[in-house]
Coordinates of C-alpha atoms in Angstrom, one line a residue:
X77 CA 0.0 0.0 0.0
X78 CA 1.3 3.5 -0.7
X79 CA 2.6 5.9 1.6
X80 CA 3.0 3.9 4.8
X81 CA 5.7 4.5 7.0
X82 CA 7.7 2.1 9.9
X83 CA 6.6 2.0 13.2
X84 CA 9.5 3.9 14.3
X85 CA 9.1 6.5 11.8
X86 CA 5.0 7.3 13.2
X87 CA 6.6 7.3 16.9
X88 CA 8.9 9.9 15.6
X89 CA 5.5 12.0 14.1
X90 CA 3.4 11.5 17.1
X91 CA 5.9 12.9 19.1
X92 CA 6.6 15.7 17.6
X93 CA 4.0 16.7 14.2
X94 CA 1.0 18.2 14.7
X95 CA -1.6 16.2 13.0
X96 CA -1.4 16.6 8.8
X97 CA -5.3 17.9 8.9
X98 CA -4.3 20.4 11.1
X99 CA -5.8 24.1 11.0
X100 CA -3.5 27.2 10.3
X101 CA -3.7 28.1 14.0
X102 CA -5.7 28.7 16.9
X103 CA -9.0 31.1 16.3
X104 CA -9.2 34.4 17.6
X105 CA -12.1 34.1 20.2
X106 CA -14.5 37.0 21.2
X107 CA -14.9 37.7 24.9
X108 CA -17.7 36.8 26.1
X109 CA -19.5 38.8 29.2
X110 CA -19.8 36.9 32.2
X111 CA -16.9 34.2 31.4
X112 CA -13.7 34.6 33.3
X113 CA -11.2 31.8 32.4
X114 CA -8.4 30.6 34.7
X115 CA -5.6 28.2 34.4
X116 CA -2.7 26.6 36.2
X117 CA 0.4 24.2 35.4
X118 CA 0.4 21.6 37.5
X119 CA 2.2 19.1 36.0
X120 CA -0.6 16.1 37.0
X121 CA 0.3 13.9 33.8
X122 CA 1.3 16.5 30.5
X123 CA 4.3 18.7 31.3
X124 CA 4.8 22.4 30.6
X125 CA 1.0 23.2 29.6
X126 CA -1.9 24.2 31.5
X127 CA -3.6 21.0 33.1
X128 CA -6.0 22.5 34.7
X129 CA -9.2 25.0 33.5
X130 CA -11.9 26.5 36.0
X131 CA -14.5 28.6 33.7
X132 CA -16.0 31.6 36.2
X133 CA -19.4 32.2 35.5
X134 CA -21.9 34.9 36.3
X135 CA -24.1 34.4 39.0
X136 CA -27.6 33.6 37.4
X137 CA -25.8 31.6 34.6
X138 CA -27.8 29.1 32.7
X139 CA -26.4 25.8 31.9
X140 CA -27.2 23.0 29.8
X141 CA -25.6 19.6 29.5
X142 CA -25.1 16.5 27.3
X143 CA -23.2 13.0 29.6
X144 CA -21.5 10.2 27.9
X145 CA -24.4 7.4 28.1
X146 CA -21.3 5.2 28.9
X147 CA -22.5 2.7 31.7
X148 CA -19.1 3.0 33.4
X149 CA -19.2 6.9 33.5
X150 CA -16.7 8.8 35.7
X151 CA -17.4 10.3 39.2
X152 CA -17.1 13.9 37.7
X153 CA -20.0 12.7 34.8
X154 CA -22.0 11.3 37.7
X155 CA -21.9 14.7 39.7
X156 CA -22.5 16.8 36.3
X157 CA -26.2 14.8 35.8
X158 CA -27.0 16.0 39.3
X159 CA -25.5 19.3 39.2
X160 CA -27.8 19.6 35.8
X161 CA -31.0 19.6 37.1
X162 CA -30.9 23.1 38.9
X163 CA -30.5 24.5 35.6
X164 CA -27.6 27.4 36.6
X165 CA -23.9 27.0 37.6
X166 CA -20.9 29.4 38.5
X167 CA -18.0 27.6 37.4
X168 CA -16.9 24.4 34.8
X169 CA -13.9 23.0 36.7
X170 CA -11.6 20.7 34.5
X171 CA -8.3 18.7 35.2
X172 CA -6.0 17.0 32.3
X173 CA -4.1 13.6 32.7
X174 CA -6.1 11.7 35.0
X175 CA -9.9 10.8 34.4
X176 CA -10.8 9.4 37.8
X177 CA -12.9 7.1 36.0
X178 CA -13.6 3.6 38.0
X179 CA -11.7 4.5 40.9
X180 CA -14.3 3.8 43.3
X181 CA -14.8 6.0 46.9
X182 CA -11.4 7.6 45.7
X183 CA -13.1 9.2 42.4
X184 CA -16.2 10.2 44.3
X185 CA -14.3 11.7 47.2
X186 CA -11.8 13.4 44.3
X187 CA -14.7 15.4 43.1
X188 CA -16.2 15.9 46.4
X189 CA -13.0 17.8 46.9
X190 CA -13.0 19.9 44.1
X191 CA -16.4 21.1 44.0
X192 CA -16.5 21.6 48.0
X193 CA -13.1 24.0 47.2
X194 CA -14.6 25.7 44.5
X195 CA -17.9 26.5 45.9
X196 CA -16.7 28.3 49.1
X197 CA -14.2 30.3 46.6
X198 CA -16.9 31.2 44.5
X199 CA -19.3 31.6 47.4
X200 CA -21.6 29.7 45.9
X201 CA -23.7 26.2 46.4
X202 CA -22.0 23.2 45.7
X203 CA -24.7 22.2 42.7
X204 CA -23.3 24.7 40.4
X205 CA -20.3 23.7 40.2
X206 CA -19.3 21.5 37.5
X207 CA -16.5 19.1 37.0
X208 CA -15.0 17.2 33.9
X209 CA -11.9 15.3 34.2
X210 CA -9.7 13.2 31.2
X211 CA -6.9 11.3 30.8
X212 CA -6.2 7.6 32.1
X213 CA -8.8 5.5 33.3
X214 CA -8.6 3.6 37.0
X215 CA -5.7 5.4 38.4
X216 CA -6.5 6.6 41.8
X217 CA -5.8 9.9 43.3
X218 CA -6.6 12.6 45.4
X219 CA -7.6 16.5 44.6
X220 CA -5.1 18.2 47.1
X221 CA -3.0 19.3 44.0
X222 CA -5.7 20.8 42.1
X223 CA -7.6 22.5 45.4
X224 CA -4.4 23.5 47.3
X225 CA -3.5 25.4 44.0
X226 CA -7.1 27.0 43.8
X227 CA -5.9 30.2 45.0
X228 CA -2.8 30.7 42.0
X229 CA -5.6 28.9 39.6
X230 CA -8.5 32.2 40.6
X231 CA -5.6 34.4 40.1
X232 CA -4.3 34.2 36.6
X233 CA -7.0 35.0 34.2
X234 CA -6.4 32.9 30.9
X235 CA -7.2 33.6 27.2
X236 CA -9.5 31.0 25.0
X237 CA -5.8 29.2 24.0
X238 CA -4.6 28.7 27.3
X239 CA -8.0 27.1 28.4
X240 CA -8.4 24.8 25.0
X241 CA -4.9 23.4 25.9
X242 CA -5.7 23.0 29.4
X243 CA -8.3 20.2 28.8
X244 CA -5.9 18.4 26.2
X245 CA -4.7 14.7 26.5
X246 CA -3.3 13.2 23.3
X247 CA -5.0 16.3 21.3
X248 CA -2.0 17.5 18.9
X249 CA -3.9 21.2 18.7
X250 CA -6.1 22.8 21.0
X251 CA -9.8 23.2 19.2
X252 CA -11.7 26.2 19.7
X253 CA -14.8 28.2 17.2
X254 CA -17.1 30.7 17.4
X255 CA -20.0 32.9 15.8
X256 CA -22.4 35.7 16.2
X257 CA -26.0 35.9 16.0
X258 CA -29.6 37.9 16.5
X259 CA -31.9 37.4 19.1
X260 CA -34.7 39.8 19.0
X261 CA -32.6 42.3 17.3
X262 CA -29.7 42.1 19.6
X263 CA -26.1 40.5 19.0
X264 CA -24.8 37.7 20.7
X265 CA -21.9 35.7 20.5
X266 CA -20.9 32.3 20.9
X267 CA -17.6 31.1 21.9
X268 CA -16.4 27.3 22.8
X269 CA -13.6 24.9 22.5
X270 CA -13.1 21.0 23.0
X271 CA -10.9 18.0 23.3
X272 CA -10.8 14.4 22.1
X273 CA -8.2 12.7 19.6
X274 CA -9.2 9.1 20.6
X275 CA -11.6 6.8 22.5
X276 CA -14.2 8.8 20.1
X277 CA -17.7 7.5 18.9
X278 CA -19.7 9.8 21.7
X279 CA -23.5 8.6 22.3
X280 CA -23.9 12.3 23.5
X281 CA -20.6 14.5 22.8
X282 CA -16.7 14.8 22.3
X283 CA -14.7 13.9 24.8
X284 CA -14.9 17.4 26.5
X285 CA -16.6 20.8 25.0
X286 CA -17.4 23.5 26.8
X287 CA -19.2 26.7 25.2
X288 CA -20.2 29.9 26.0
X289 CA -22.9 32.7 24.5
X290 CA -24.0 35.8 26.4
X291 CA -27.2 35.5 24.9
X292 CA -30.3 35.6 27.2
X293 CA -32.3 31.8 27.5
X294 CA -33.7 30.5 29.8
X295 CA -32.3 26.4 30.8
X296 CA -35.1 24.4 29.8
X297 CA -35.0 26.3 25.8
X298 CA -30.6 25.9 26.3
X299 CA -30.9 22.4 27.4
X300 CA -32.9 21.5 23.5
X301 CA -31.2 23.3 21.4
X302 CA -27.9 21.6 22.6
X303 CA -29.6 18.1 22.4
X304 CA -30.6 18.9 18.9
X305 CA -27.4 20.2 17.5
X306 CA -25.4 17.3 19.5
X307 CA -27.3 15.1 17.3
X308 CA -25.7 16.4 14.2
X309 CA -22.2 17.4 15.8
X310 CA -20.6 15.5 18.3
X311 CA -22.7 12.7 18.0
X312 CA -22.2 12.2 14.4
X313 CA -18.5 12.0 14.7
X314 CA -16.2 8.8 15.1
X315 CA -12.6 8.1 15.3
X316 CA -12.6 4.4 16.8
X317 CA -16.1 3.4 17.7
X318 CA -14.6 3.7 21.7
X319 CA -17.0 5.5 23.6
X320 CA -15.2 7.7 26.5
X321 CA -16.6 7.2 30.6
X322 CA -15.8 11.1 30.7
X323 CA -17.7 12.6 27.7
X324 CA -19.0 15.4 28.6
X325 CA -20.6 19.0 26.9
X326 CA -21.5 21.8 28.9
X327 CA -23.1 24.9 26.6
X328 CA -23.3 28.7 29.6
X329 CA -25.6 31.2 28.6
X330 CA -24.8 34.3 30.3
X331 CA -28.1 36.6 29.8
X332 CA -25.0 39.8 29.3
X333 CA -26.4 40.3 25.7
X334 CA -29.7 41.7 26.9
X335 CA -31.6 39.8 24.3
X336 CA -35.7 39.9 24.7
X337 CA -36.6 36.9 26.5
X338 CA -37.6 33.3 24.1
X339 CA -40.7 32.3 24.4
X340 CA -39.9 28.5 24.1
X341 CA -37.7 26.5 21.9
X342 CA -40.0 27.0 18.1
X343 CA -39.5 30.8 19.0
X344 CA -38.7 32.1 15.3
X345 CA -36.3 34.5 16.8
X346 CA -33.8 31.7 18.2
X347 CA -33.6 30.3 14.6
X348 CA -30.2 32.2 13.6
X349 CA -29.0 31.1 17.2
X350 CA -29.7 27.9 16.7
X351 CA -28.2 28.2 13.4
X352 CA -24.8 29.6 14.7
X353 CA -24.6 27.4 17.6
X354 CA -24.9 24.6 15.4
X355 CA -22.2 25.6 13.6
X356 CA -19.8 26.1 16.1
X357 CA -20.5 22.9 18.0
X358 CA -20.0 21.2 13.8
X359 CA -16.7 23.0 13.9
X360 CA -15.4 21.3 17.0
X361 CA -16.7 18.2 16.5
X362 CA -14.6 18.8 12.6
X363 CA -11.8 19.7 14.5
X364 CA -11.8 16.6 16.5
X365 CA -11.8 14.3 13.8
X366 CA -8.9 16.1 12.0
X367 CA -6.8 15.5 15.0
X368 CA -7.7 11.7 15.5
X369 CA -5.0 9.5 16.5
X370 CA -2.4 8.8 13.8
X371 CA -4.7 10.4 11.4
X372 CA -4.0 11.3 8.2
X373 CA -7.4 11.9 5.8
X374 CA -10.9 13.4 7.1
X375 CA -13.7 11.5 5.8
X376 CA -17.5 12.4 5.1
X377 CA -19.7 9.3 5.1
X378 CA -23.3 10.6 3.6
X379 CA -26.5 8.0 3.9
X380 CA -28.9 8.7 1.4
X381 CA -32.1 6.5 0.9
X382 CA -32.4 5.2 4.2
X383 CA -36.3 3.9 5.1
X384 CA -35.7 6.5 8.3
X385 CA -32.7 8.9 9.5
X386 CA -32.4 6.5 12.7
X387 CA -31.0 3.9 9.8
X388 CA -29.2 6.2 7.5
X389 CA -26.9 6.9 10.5
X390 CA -26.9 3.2 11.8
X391 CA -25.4 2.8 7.9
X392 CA -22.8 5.8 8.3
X393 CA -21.5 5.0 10.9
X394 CA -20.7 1.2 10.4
X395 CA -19.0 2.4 7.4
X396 CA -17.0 5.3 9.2
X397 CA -16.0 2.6 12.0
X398 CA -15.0 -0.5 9.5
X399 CA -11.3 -1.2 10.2
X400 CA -11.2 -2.2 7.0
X401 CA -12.9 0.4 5.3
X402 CA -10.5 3.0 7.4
X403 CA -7.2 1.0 6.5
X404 CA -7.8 0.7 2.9
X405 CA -8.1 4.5 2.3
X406 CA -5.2 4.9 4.8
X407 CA -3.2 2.8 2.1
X408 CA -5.0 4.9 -0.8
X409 CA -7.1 1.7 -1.7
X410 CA -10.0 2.0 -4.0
X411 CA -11.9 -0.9 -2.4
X412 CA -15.4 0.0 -2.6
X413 CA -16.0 -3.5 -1.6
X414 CA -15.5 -2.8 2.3
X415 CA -18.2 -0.1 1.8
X416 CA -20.7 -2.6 0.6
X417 CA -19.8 -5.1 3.5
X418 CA -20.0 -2.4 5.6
X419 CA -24.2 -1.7 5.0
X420 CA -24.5 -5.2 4.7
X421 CA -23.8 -5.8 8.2
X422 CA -25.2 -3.5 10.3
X423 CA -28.6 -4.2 9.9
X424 CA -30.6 -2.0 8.4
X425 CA -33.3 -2.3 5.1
X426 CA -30.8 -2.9 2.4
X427 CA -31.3 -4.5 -1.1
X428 CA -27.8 -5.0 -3.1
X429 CA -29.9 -4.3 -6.5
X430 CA -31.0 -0.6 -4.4
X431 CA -27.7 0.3 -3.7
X432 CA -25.5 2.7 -4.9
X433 CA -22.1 3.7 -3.8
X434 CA -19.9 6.6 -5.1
X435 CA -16.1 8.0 -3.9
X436 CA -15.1 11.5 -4.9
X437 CA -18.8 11.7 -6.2
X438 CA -18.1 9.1 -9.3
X439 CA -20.4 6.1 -8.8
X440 CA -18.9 2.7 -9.0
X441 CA -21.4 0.3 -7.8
X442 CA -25.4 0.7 -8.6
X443 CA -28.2 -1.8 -9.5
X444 CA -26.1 -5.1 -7.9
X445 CA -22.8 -4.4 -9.6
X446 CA -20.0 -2.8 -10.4
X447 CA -20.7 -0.2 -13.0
X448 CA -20.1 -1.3 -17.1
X449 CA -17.8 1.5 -17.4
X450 CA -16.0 1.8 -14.2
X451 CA -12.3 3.4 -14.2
X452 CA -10.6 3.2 -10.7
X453 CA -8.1 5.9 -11.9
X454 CA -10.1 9.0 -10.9
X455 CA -11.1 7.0 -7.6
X456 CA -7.9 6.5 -6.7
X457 CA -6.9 9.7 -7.1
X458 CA -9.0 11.1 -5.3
X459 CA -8.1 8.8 -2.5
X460 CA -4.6 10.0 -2.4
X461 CA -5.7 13.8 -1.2
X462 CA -6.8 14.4 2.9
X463 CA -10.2 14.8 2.3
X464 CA -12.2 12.0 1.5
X465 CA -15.9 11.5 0.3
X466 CA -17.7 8.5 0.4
X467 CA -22.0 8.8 -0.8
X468 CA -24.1 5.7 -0.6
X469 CA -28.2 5.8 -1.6
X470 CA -29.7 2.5 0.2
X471 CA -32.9 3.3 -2.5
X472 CA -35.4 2.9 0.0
X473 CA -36.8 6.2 1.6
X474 CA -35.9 9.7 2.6
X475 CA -33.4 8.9 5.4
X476 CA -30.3 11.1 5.4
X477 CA -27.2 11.1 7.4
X478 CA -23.5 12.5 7.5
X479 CA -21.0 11.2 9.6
X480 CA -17.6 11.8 9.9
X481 CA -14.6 10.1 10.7
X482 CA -10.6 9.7 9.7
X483 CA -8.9 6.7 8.3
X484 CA -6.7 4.2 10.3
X485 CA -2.8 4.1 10.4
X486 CA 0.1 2.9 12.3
X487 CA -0.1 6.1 14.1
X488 CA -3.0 4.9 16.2
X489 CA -1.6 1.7 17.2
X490 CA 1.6 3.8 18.5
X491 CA 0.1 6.3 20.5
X492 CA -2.2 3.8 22.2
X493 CA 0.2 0.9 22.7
X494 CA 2.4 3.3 24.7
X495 CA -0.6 5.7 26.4
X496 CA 0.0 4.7 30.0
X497 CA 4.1 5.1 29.3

């Protein structure tokens, strides 16, 4: 296969390449009024970069959520469910390098710690205060660290960089996007960044995201709209079908903005909100899948044909997570074959005499077989760039669905064998 590279080689990129689908740099964020945004080095597992990330929010803050549905979810997932259902918060508080995931009592009494030390800092109750941890999974520890250095942490005010690298892991760039928008005549803004590299196929979200708008609405209207543009963001995304224990999205609206309130979530005046938000949480959820593990091409799966959109995206996202599927175009194979396993397998309403699958947007398979005039050429060179489209139209219904994902190299293998080194 073209282009592949020894093992030794990849090591040698992983540790010191950003990813090849990187962007140009790091976006320049607006403010947004009522977010103050503080970080520390502590040095808890990634050296000589922020660890640590506590978001200050304005009294009165509205917050809405979205959990890994992971049935072995962290301690600081656990608290963030409960923490939900008051509907406000003062402050997202995030540690790097260790996910106190299964620990046991020890996790529990970890974010016990932290929110108990951020509350009486804030001056605040303890159920707005949210948590989020990543990084290795069952390695007990204790919060003195990260509490003891509250002080130093409430201190230094940060800029969007310094808090999108303080939630990173594996991430070879820190993530962030934003956008403006009308509500009831008035601006608002929405800022946000994220994390996640690996252990990506979220039920709910990326790893970690955490946005902020100083627009005016009310939980219950916040909590919907960032269901409904999860849907077709982070949960449409895959890098390895691995679902994280510490997935977690937290969207803050301020109220700063001084919008006129919403009367619900069909409110005609939310639509261009809804519109930007949707494409800042897209832009992330992009941005993740550029910087997947060893990754080397971004690929856009689109389901056409489906008998519902619950099956169009059952089909996109088998394909997105074949192995085979992602090694072949990581060795610039044109083997449209895999794709056609691929629907075959997952289960949903499919008819090989229906199909009809197309790469670079030249059809190659329809009506049972391989087209009468097929020429691989223009496949395969389209195969050879980063950005990779794959269409398939099952021929059944109106079901749509895009999902996207990046292919599978050595790279992957390396940074994972050697995660806990």
């Amino acid at each position: 296969m073209a282009g592949l590279r020894s093992t030794k080689e990849i090591e040698q990129m992983v540790a010191t390449s950003l990813s090849p689908l990187a962007p140009a740099g790091f976006p320049d964020l607006p403010a947004i009024p009522g977010v103050k945004l503080h970080t520390v080095t502590l040095g808890i597992r990634y050296k000589g970069r922020p660890d640590v990330l506590l978001a200050e929010l304005e009294p009165g803050t509205q917050v809405a959520g979205v959990f890994t549905t992971s049935t072995t979810a962290s301690a600081a997932v656990r608290w963030g469910r409960e923490a939900l259902k008051g509907g406000t918060g003062r402050a997202f508080f995030v540690n790097a390098g260790n996910s106190v995931a299964f620990t046991g009592k020890a996790g529990e009494k970890f974010v016990a710690d932290k929110v108990e030390a951020a509350a009486k800092a804030l001056g605040c109750n303890k159920t707005e205060i949210f948590t989020a941890s990543t990084g290795v999974i069952g390695e007990p520890t204790t919060a003195n660290r990260i509490t003891d250095a509250l002080p130093d942490l409430l201190a230094n005010d940060a800029g969007w960089l310094d808090a999108a690298k303080a939630i990173m892991t594996t991430d070879t760039f820190p993530k962030g996007a934003s956008a403006t928008a009308t509500i009831h005549g008035a601006k608002v803004s929405i800022a946000g960044f994220a994390k996640g590299s690996g252990m990506i196929e979220p039920n709910m979200a990326t790893m970690l995201g955490f946005i902020f708008t100083d627009a005016a609405v009310p939980h219950a209207v916040l909590q919907s709209l960032l269901a409904d543009c999860t849907n077709r963001s982070f949960n449409a995304i895959t890098v390895d079908s691995d679902t994280s224990t510490s997935d977690t999205v937290l969207l803050a609206a301020t109220g700063k903005a001084g919008n006129a309130a919403v009367t619900g979530i069909d409110d005609p005046a939310l639509a261009g909100f809804k519109t930007a938000l949707g494409d800042v949480m897209r832009d992330l959820a992009h941005q993740v899948v550029r910087d997947g593990e060893g990754a080397s091409k971004f690929i856009t799966v689109n389901v056409t044909g489906a008998i519902s959109e619950a099956e169009a995206k059952i089909t996109a996202k088998a394909i997105a997570n074949s192995p085979l599927v992602k090694t072949a175009i990581a060795g610039e194979d044109a083997n449209w074959g895999r794709i056609v396993m691929a629907v075959g397998k997952c289960g949903v309403q499919a008819d090989p005499n229906k199909l009809t699958v197309s790469i670079g947007g030249i059809v190659l398979a329809k009506n049972g077989e391989r087209v009468a005039d097929y020429d691989e050429a223009p496949v395969a060179a389209h195969i050879k760039g980063q950005y990779i489209d794959i269409d398939v139209d099952l021929g059944f219904g109106d079901g749509t669905a895009t999902v996207w994902t990046c292919d599978l190299t050595h790279g992957y293998i390396s940074i994972n064998a050697d995660y806990r080194s």
